[in-house]
PDB file of C-alpha atoms in Angstrom:
ATOM      1  CA  MET S   1      68.254 165.890 131.098  1.00  0.00           C
ATOM      2  CA  PRO S   2      66.322 167.936 128.503  1.00  0.00           C
ATOM      3  CA  TYR S   3      62.629 167.109 128.670  1.00  0.00           C
ATOM      4  CA  ALA S   4      59.776 169.040 127.095  1.00  0.00           C
ATOM      5  CA  PRO S   5      56.364 168.856 128.828  1.00  0.00           C
ATOM      6  CA  VAL S   6      54.056 168.414 125.830  1.00  0.00           C
ATOM      7  CA  ASN S   7      50.512 167.018 125.649  1.00  0.00           C
ATOM      8  CA  GLY S   8      50.801 165.296 129.005  1.00  0.00           C
ATOM      9  CA  GLN S   9      54.101 163.615 128.059  1.00  0.00           C
ATOM     10  CA  GLN S  10      57.720 164.372 128.927  1.00  0.00           C
ATOM     11  CA  LEU S  11      59.444 164.312 125.560  1.00  0.00           C
ATOM     12  CA  TYR S  12      63.170 163.654 125.700  1.00  0.00           C
ATOM     13  CA  PHE S  13      65.165 165.662 123.151  1.00  0.00           C
ATOM     14  CA  GLU S  14      68.689 166.741 122.323  1.00  0.00           C
ATOM     15  CA  ASP S  15      69.517 170.057 120.649  1.00  0.00           C
ATOM     16  CA  THR S  16      72.858 171.042 119.112  1.00  0.00           C
ATOM     17  CA  GLY S  17      71.906 174.725 119.474  1.00  0.00           C
ATOM     18  CA  GLY S  18      73.302 177.543 117.410  1.00  0.00           C
ATOM     19  CA  ASP S  19      71.849 180.222 115.177  1.00  0.00           C
ATOM     20  CA  GLY S  20      71.400 178.139 112.028  1.00  0.00           C
ATOM     21  CA  PRO S  21      68.096 177.000 110.579  1.00  0.00           C
ATOM     22  CA  VAL S  22      66.368 174.349 112.694  1.00  0.00           C
ATOM     23  CA  VAL S  23      66.044 170.743 111.531  1.00  0.00           C
ATOM     24  CA  VAL S  24      64.026 168.245 113.600  1.00  0.00           C
ATOM     25  CA  PHE S  25      64.781 164.555 113.083  1.00  0.00           C
ATOM     26  CA  SER S  26      62.041 162.005 113.887  1.00  0.00           C
ATOM     27  CA  HIS S  27      63.039 158.345 114.167  1.00  0.00           C
ATOM     28  CA  GLY S  28      61.418 155.152 112.915  1.00  0.00           C
ATOM     29  CA  ASN S  29      59.478 152.538 114.849  1.00  0.00           C
ATOM     30  CA  LEU S  30      61.532 150.621 117.446  1.00  0.00           C
ATOM     31  CA  MET S  31      64.431 153.055 116.965  1.00  0.00           C
ATOM     32  CA  ASN S  32      65.256 156.221 118.901  1.00  0.00           C
ATOM     33  CA  ARG S  33      67.025 159.562 118.537  1.00  0.00           C
ATOM     34  CA  ARG S  34      70.416 157.826 118.303  1.00  0.00           C
ATOM     35  CA  MET S  35      69.683 156.547 114.801  1.00  0.00           C
ATOM     36  CA  TRP S  36      70.398 160.095 113.572  1.00  0.00           C
ATOM     37  CA  SER S  37      73.966 160.330 114.899  1.00  0.00           C
ATOM     38  CA  PRO S  38      75.579 160.172 111.405  1.00  0.00           C
ATOM     39  CA  GLN S  39      73.400 163.021 110.161  1.00  0.00           C
ATOM     40  CA  VAL S  40      73.792 165.210 113.259  1.00  0.00           C
ATOM     41  CA  GLU S  41      77.566 164.866 113.093  1.00  0.00           C
ATOM     42  CA  ALA S  42      77.546 165.790 109.392  1.00  0.00           C
ATOM     43  CA  LEU S  43      75.399 168.902 109.965  1.00  0.00           C
ATOM     44  CA  ARG S  44      76.611 170.043 113.393  1.00  0.00           C
ATOM     45  CA  GLY S  45      77.747 173.669 113.339  1.00  0.00           C
ATOM     46  CA  GLU S  46      75.898 174.463 110.114  1.00  0.00           C
ATOM     47  CA  LEU S  47      72.329 173.755 111.166  1.00  0.00           C
ATOM     48  CA  ARG S  48      70.603 173.536 114.520  1.00  0.00           C
ATOM     49  CA  CYS S  49      69.764 169.849 114.817  1.00  0.00           C
ATOM     50  CA  VAL S  50      67.071 168.591 117.199  1.00  0.00           C
ATOM     51  CA  VAL S  51      66.502 164.868 117.784  1.00  0.00           C
ATOM     52  CA  TRP S  52      63.837 163.443 120.075  1.00  0.00           C
ATOM     53  CA  ASP S  53      62.329 160.210 121.333  1.00  0.00           C
ATOM     54  CA  GLU S  54      58.717 159.703 120.299  1.00  0.00           C
ATOM     55  CA  ARG S  55      56.071 158.201 122.595  1.00  0.00           C
ATOM     56  CA  LEU S  56      56.742 154.568 123.583  1.00  0.00           C
ATOM     57  CA  HIS S  57      60.402 154.989 122.603  1.00  0.00           C
ATOM     58  CA  GLY S  58      63.704 155.833 124.245  1.00  0.00           C
ATOM     59  CA  ARG S  59      63.890 158.156 127.223  1.00  0.00           C
ATOM     60  CA  THR S  60      60.551 159.874 126.654  1.00  0.00           C
ATOM     61  CA  LYS S  61      58.248 159.508 129.669  1.00  0.00           C
ATOM     62  CA  ASP S  62      54.736 158.847 128.430  1.00  0.00           C
ATOM     63  CA  GLY S  63      51.594 157.373 129.892  1.00  0.00           C
ATOM     64  CA  GLY S  64      52.007 154.156 127.928  1.00  0.00           C
ATOM     65  CA  ALA S  65      48.713 154.567 126.090  1.00  0.00           C
ATOM     66  CA  LEU S  66      48.284 153.838 122.411  1.00  0.00           C
ATOM     67  CA  HIS S  67      48.169 156.932 120.234  1.00  0.00           C
ATOM     68  CA  THR S  68      48.017 158.017 116.587  1.00  0.00           C
ATOM     69  CA  TYR S  69      50.562 159.689 114.354  1.00  0.00           C
ATOM     70  CA  TRP S  70      48.382 162.800 114.478  1.00  0.00           C
ATOM     71  CA  ASP S  71      49.106 162.803 118.225  1.00  0.00           C
ATOM     72  CA  SER S  72      52.805 162.427 117.402  1.00  0.00           C
ATOM     73  CA  ALA S  73      52.559 165.332 114.957  1.00  0.00           C
ATOM     74  CA  ASP S  74      51.073 167.437 117.746  1.00  0.00           C
ATOM     75  CA  ASP S  75      53.943 166.320 119.992  1.00  0.00           C
ATOM     76  CA  LEU S  76      56.443 167.551 117.408  1.00  0.00           C
ATOM     77  CA  LEU S  77      54.693 170.903 117.080  1.00  0.00           C
ATOM     78  CA  GLY S  78      54.578 171.176 120.880  1.00  0.00           C
ATOM     79  CA  LEU S  79      58.310 170.477 121.013  1.00  0.00           C
ATOM     80  CA  LEU S  80      58.861 173.373 118.610  1.00  0.00           C
ATOM     81  CA  ASP S  81      56.800 175.561 120.946  1.00  0.00           C
ATOM     82  CA  HIS S  82      58.901 174.444 123.903  1.00  0.00           C
ATOM     83  CA  LEU S  83      62.080 175.348 122.003  1.00  0.00           C
ATOM     84  CA  GLY S  84      60.683 178.713 120.896  1.00  0.00           C
ATOM     85  CA  VAL S  85      61.056 177.704 117.239  1.00  0.00           C
ATOM     86  CA  GLU S  86      58.552 179.125 114.786  1.00  0.00           C
ATOM     87  CA  ARG S  87      59.563 177.122 111.699  1.00  0.00           C
ATOM     88  CA  ALA S  88      61.713 174.074 111.059  1.00  0.00           C
ATOM     89  CA  ALA S  89      62.651 171.552 108.406  1.00  0.00           C
ATOM     90  CA  LEU S  90      61.433 168.064 109.291  1.00  0.00           C
ATOM     91  CA  VAL S  91      63.415 164.908 108.562  1.00  0.00           C
ATOM     92  CA  GLY S  92      61.557 161.672 109.244  1.00  0.00           C
ATOM     93  CA  HIS S  93      62.357 158.003 108.844  1.00  0.00           C
ATOM     94  CA  SER S  94      59.443 155.585 108.376  1.00  0.00           C
ATOM     95  CA  GLN S  95      57.019 156.427 111.231  1.00  0.00           C
ATOM     96  CA  GLY S  96      58.988 159.654 111.685  1.00  0.00           C
ATOM     97  CA  GLY S  97      57.946 160.462 108.129  1.00  0.00           C
ATOM     98  CA  PHE S  98      54.343 159.579 108.951  1.00  0.00           C
ATOM     99  CA  LEU S  99      54.253 162.127 111.753  1.00  0.00           C
ATOM    100  CA  SER S 100      56.197 164.718 109.746  1.00  0.00           C
ATOM    101  CA  LEU S 101      53.658 164.556 106.910  1.00  0.00           C
ATOM    102  CA  ARG S 102      50.870 165.027 109.441  1.00  0.00           C
ATOM    103  CA  ALA S 103      52.655 167.972 111.068  1.00  0.00           C
ATOM    104  CA  ALA S 104      52.890 169.596 107.631  1.00  0.00           C
ATOM    105  CA  LEU S 105      49.157 169.061 107.170  1.00  0.00           C
ATOM    106  CA  ARG S 106      48.329 170.264 110.686  1.00  0.00           C
ATOM    107  CA  ALA S 107      50.507 173.409 110.647  1.00  0.00           C
ATOM    108  CA  PRO S 108      51.976 174.049 107.171  1.00  0.00           C
ATOM    109  CA  GLU S 109      53.164 177.511 108.151  1.00  0.00           C
ATOM    110  CA  ARG S 110      55.629 175.955 110.606  1.00  0.00           C
ATOM    111  CA  VAL S 111      57.332 173.555 108.185  1.00  0.00           C
ATOM    112  CA  THR S 112      59.980 174.906 105.834  1.00  0.00           C
ATOM    113  CA  ALA S 113      60.883 171.629 104.111  1.00  0.00           C
ATOM    114  CA  LEU S 114      60.494 167.867 104.419  1.00  0.00           C
ATOM    115  CA  VAL S 115      62.842 164.912 104.040  1.00  0.00           C
ATOM    116  CA  LEU S 116      61.039 161.576 103.992  1.00  0.00           C
ATOM    117  CA  ILE S 117      63.248 158.506 104.343  1.00  0.00           C
ATOM    118  CA  ASP S 118      61.641 155.123 103.583  1.00  0.00           C
ATOM    119  CA  SER S 119      58.227 156.460 104.470  1.00  0.00           C
ATOM    120  CA  ALA S 120      54.751 156.366 102.934  1.00  0.00           C
ATOM    121  CA  ALA S 121      51.330 158.024 102.866  1.00  0.00           C
ATOM    122  CA  VAL S 122      49.096 154.959 102.816  1.00  0.00           C
ATOM    123  CA  ALA S 123      47.834 152.404 105.327  1.00  0.00           C
ATOM    124  CA  TRP S 124      49.323 148.913 105.496  1.00  0.00           C
ATOM    125  CA  PRO S 125      48.082 146.026 103.359  1.00  0.00           C
ATOM    126  CA  GLN S 126      46.653 143.021 105.155  1.00  0.00           C
ATOM    127  CA  GLU S 127      49.754 140.864 104.760  1.00  0.00           C
ATOM    128  CA  ALA S 128      51.907 143.544 106.399  1.00  0.00           C
ATOM    129  CA  LEU S 129      49.417 143.902 109.246  1.00  0.00           C
ATOM    130  CA  ALA S 130      49.491 140.155 109.836  1.00  0.00           C
ATOM    131  CA  GLN S 131      53.286 140.196 110.025  1.00  0.00           C
ATOM    132  CA  MET S 132      53.284 143.170 112.413  1.00  0.00           C
ATOM    133  CA  SER S 133      50.696 141.524 114.619  1.00  0.00           C
ATOM    134  CA  GLY S 134      52.987 138.526 114.980  1.00  0.00           C
ATOM    135  CA  ILE S 135      55.917 140.789 115.836  1.00  0.00           C
ATOM    136  CA  SER S 136      53.898 142.716 118.423  1.00  0.00           C
ATOM    137  CA  GLU S 137      52.684 139.543 120.100  1.00  0.00           C
ATOM    138  CA  GLY S 138      56.177 138.071 119.937  1.00  0.00           C
ATOM    139  CA  PHE S 139      57.546 141.043 121.857  1.00  0.00           C
ATOM    140  CA  ARG S 140      54.698 140.862 124.385  1.00  0.00           C
ATOM    141  CA  ALA S 141      54.920 137.140 125.046  1.00  0.00           C
ATOM    142  CA  ASN S 142      58.605 136.335 124.735  1.00  0.00           C
ATOM    143  CA  GLY S 143      60.622 139.561 124.503  1.00  0.00           C
ATOM    144  CA  PRO S 144      63.072 140.862 121.888  1.00  0.00           C
ATOM    145  CA  ASP S 145      65.004 137.637 121.367  1.00  0.00           C
ATOM    146  CA  ALA S 146      61.892 135.998 119.957  1.00  0.00           C
ATOM    147  CA  VAL S 147      61.654 138.389 117.012  1.00  0.00           C
ATOM    148  CA  ALA S 148      65.169 139.819 116.690  1.00  0.00           C
ATOM    149  CA  PRO S 149      66.678 137.403 114.134  1.00  0.00           C
ATOM    150  CA  VAL S 150      64.081 138.238 111.499  1.00  0.00           C
ATOM    151  CA  LEU S 151      63.184 141.784 112.506  1.00  0.00           C
ATOM    152  CA  LEU S 152      66.711 143.170 112.669  1.00  0.00           C
ATOM    153  CA  ASP S 153      67.416 141.865 109.196  1.00  0.00           C
ATOM    154  CA  ILE S 154      64.216 143.466 107.892  1.00  0.00           C
ATOM    155  CA  LEU S 155      64.806 146.840 109.575  1.00  0.00           C
ATOM    156  CA  LEU S 156      68.570 147.122 109.183  1.00  0.00           C
ATOM    157  CA  GLY S 157      70.143 144.338 107.184  1.00  0.00           C
ATOM    158  CA  LYS S 158      73.591 145.266 108.500  1.00  0.00           C
ATOM    159  CA  PRO S 159      74.698 142.537 110.935  1.00  0.00           C
ATOM    160  CA  GLU S 160      77.514 144.551 112.470  1.00  0.00           C
ATOM    161  CA  ILE S 161      75.018 146.939 114.107  1.00  0.00           C
ATOM    162  CA  HIS S 162      72.299 144.423 114.957  1.00  0.00           C
ATOM    163  CA  GLU S 163      73.634 143.745 118.446  1.00  0.00           C
ATOM    164  CA  GLU S 164      73.595 147.454 119.310  1.00  0.00           C
ATOM    165  CA  TRP S 165      69.888 147.770 118.517  1.00  0.00           C
ATOM    166  CA  LEU S 166      69.031 144.483 120.178  1.00  0.00           C
ATOM    167  CA  ARG S 167      70.518 145.975 123.361  1.00  0.00           C
ATOM    168  CA  VAL S 168      68.235 148.986 122.907  1.00  0.00           C
ATOM    169  CA  TRP S 169      65.213 146.675 122.775  1.00  0.00           C
ATOM    170  CA  HIS S 170      66.360 144.797 125.852  1.00  0.00           C
ATOM    171  CA  GLU S 171      66.356 148.099 127.756  1.00  0.00           C
ATOM    172  CA  GLU S 172      62.609 148.486 127.117  1.00  0.00           C
ATOM    173  CA  PRO S 173      59.699 146.664 128.769  1.00  0.00           C
ATOM    174  CA  ARG S 174      58.324 144.102 126.329  1.00  0.00           C
ATOM    175  CA  GLU S 175      54.836 145.628 126.608  1.00  0.00           C
ATOM    176  CA  ARG S 176      56.197 148.974 125.453  1.00  0.00           C
ATOM    177  CA  LEU S 177      57.810 147.386 122.393  1.00  0.00           C
ATOM    178  CA  ALA S 178      54.609 145.497 121.603  1.00  0.00           C
ATOM    179  CA  ASP S 179      52.511 148.646 121.924  1.00  0.00           C
ATOM    180  CA  ALA S 180      54.892 150.636 119.717  1.00  0.00           C
ATOM    181  CA  VAL S 181      54.305 148.119 116.935  1.00  0.00           C
ATOM    182  CA  ALA S 182      50.545 148.238 117.596  1.00  0.00           C
ATOM    183  CA  VAL S 183      50.619 152.011 117.036  1.00  0.00           C
ATOM    184  CA  LEU S 184      52.477 151.456 113.764  1.00  0.00           C
ATOM    185  CA  MET S 185      49.748 149.097 112.612  1.00  0.00           C
ATOM    186  CA  GLY S 186      47.120 151.816 113.057  1.00  0.00           C
ATOM    187  CA  VAL S 187      48.584 154.369 110.628  1.00  0.00           C
ATOM    188  CA  ASP S 188      45.835 155.951 108.516  1.00  0.00           C
ATOM    189  CA  ASN S 189      45.864 156.814 104.826  1.00  0.00           C
ATOM    190  CA  VAL S 190      46.679 160.438 103.943  1.00  0.00           C
ATOM    191  CA  PHE S 191      47.398 159.847 100.256  1.00  0.00           C
ATOM    192  CA  ALA S 192      44.422 161.963  99.162  1.00  0.00           C
ATOM    193  CA  ARG S 193      45.829 164.962 101.041  1.00  0.00           C
ATOM    194  CA  LEU S 194      49.358 164.944  99.623  1.00  0.00           C
ATOM    195  CA  GLY S 195      48.389 167.721  97.209  1.00  0.00           C
ATOM    196  CA  GLN S 196      47.994 170.041 100.209  1.00  0.00           C
ATOM    197  CA  ILE S 197      51.684 169.722 101.133  1.00  0.00           C
ATOM    198  CA  GLY S 198      53.601 172.236  99.053  1.00  0.00           C
ATOM    199  CA  GLN S 199      56.891 172.454 100.929  1.00  0.00           C
ATOM    200  CA  PRO S 200      60.088 171.404  99.133  1.00  0.00           C
ATOM    201  CA  THR S 201      60.458 167.685  99.805  1.00  0.00           C
ATOM    202  CA  LEU S 202      63.364 165.293  99.360  1.00  0.00           C
ATOM    203  CA  ILE S 203      62.511 161.594  99.290  1.00  0.00           C
ATOM    204  CA  VAL S 204      65.174 159.015 100.131  1.00  0.00           C
ATOM    205  CA  HIS S 205      64.514 155.295  99.835  1.00  0.00           C
ATOM    206  CA  GLY S 206      66.450 152.088 100.212  1.00  0.00           C
ATOM    207  CA  GLU S 207      66.389 150.108  96.994  1.00  0.00           C
ATOM    208  CA  ALA S 208      65.780 146.832  98.860  1.00  0.00           C
ATOM    209  CA  ASP S 209      63.371 148.098 101.539  1.00  0.00           C
ATOM    210  CA  GLN S 210      61.003 145.280 102.531  1.00  0.00           C
ATOM    211  CA  PRO S 211      58.584 146.915 105.047  1.00  0.00           C
ATOM    212  CA  VAL S 212      58.068 150.027 102.878  1.00  0.00           C
ATOM    213  CA  PRO S 213      58.835 148.992  99.299  1.00  0.00           C
ATOM    214  CA  LEU S 214      60.335 151.469  96.855  1.00  0.00           C
ATOM    215  CA  PRO S 215      57.068 152.051  94.914  1.00  0.00           C
ATOM    216  CA  LEU S 216      55.677 153.773  98.018  1.00  0.00           C
ATOM    217  CA  GLY S 217      58.563 156.243  97.888  1.00  0.00           C
ATOM    218  CA  GLN S 218      57.929 156.741  94.191  1.00  0.00           C
ATOM    219  CA  MET S 219      54.292 157.416  95.045  1.00  0.00           C
ATOM    220  CA  LEU S 220      55.387 160.243  97.339  1.00  0.00           C
ATOM    221  CA  ARG S 221      57.664 161.648  94.646  1.00  0.00           C
ATOM    222  CA  ASP S 222      54.854 161.611  92.088  1.00  0.00           C
ATOM    223  CA  ASN S 223      52.138 163.122  94.291  1.00  0.00           C
ATOM    224  CA  LEU S 224      53.824 165.688  96.546  1.00  0.00           C
ATOM    225  CA  PRO S 225      53.777 169.019  94.680  1.00  0.00           C
ATOM    226  CA  GLY S 226      57.048 170.135  96.269  1.00  0.00           C
ATOM    227  CA  ALA S 227      58.990 166.921  95.671  1.00  0.00           C
ATOM    228  CA  THR S 228      62.404 167.856  94.325  1.00  0.00           C
ATOM    229  CA  ASP S 229      64.033 164.432  94.000  1.00  0.00           C
ATOM    230  CA  LEU S 230      63.895 160.763  94.871  1.00  0.00           C
ATOM    231  CA  ILE S 231      67.255 159.387  95.987  1.00  0.00           C
ATOM    232  CA  VAL S 232      67.346 155.601  95.697  1.00  0.00           C
ATOM    233  CA  VAL S 233      70.147 154.082  97.794  1.00  0.00           C
ATOM    234  CA  PRO S 234      71.458 150.952  96.027  1.00  0.00           C
ATOM    235  CA  GLY S 235      71.563 147.840  98.180  1.00  0.00           C
ATOM    236  CA  ALA S 236      70.036 149.574 101.195  1.00  0.00           C
ATOM    237  CA  GLY S 237      67.102 148.208 103.134  1.00  0.00           C
ATOM    238  CA  HIS S 238      64.669 150.084 105.363  1.00  0.00           C
ATOM    239  CA  THR S 239      67.105 152.368 107.217  1.00  0.00           C
ATOM    240  CA  PRO S 240      69.625 153.818 104.736  1.00  0.00           C
ATOM    241  CA  SER S 241      70.376 156.902 106.850  1.00  0.00           C
ATOM    242  CA  LEU S 242      71.883 154.554 109.442  1.00  0.00           C
ATOM    243  CA  THR S 243      73.279 151.753 107.284  1.00  0.00           C
ATOM    244  CA  HIS S 244      74.452 153.829 104.287  1.00  0.00           C
ATOM    245  CA  PRO S 245      75.083 157.326 105.718  1.00  0.00           C
ATOM    246  CA  ASP S 246      77.756 158.228 103.174  1.00  0.00           C
ATOM    247  CA  GLN S 247      75.198 157.864 100.393  1.00  0.00           C
ATOM    248  CA  VAL S 248      72.489 159.770 102.256  1.00  0.00           C
ATOM    249  CA  ASN S 249      74.333 162.657 103.888  1.00  0.00           C
ATOM    250  CA  GLY S 250      75.463 164.342 100.670  1.00  0.00           C
ATOM    251  CA  PRO S 251      72.009 164.778  99.108  1.00  0.00           C
ATOM    252  CA  LEU S 252      70.500 165.501 102.535  1.00  0.00           C
ATOM    253  CA  THR S 253      73.028 168.238 103.306  1.00  0.00           C
ATOM    254  CA  ALA S 254      72.659 169.851  99.873  1.00  0.00           C
ATOM    255  CA  PHE S 255      68.862 169.853 100.154  1.00  0.00           C
ATOM    256  CA  LEU S 256      68.803 171.306 103.661  1.00  0.00           C
ATOM    257  CA  HIS S 257      71.327 174.020 102.797  1.00  0.00           C
ATOM    258  CA  GLN S 258      69.020 175.103  99.986  1.00  0.00           C
ATOM    259  CA  HIS S 259      65.622 174.727 101.635  1.00  0.00           C
ATOM    260  CA  ALA S 260      65.907 174.661 105.447  1.00  0.00           C
TER     261      ALA S 260
END
């Protein structure tokens, strides 16, 4: 299996290979690399697509410690080093967008373009933190079934795929799931630094996103100097790239062909 030894972790990744421009996809909290299957299939053969499992997720072998999204940004940059890739376009969903923004701040010369899907640049309000704390403790005390009915609807809102992702959670130790949510709660505010990120940026947002409401996507559009467009996906919740791929892949493909 393809593992990259980075920052004391063994990062699991998959790489379509080829000579095209490189695009790295970073998944959201409690997801994994497989959430990007619709996009990888759409772009395979045209672009070199890399997907990976972040710390506390999927097949990545980590020490289990809590970390920050600056650490995750360093992981992503270390993965590029492992692959021998100087520059790449970064596509991130939710927490994947958090770490992609921080990678662009940490090493702007290595990022050609950004796609931020249902992501944000600010810390969570208190009511969101209270909800996440309940979810984290629910995972820790009682496992996925305790939180799944509400959480799957919030994250996906597409019942026909809920069972698939519930199986993913059942494959993980409950402490790992709880800690992944704890990391999410600790995201810091980088809003004041958005003006430093000049790369072309496409913002995609589900119209009905509950965890990261649409105004936070509009905030990115209005404050990132390189923002080219905000694509609002009608009827979509927090994960439109997975639940509404036909409405996401067209704008995503056009943007990456132009800017990657």
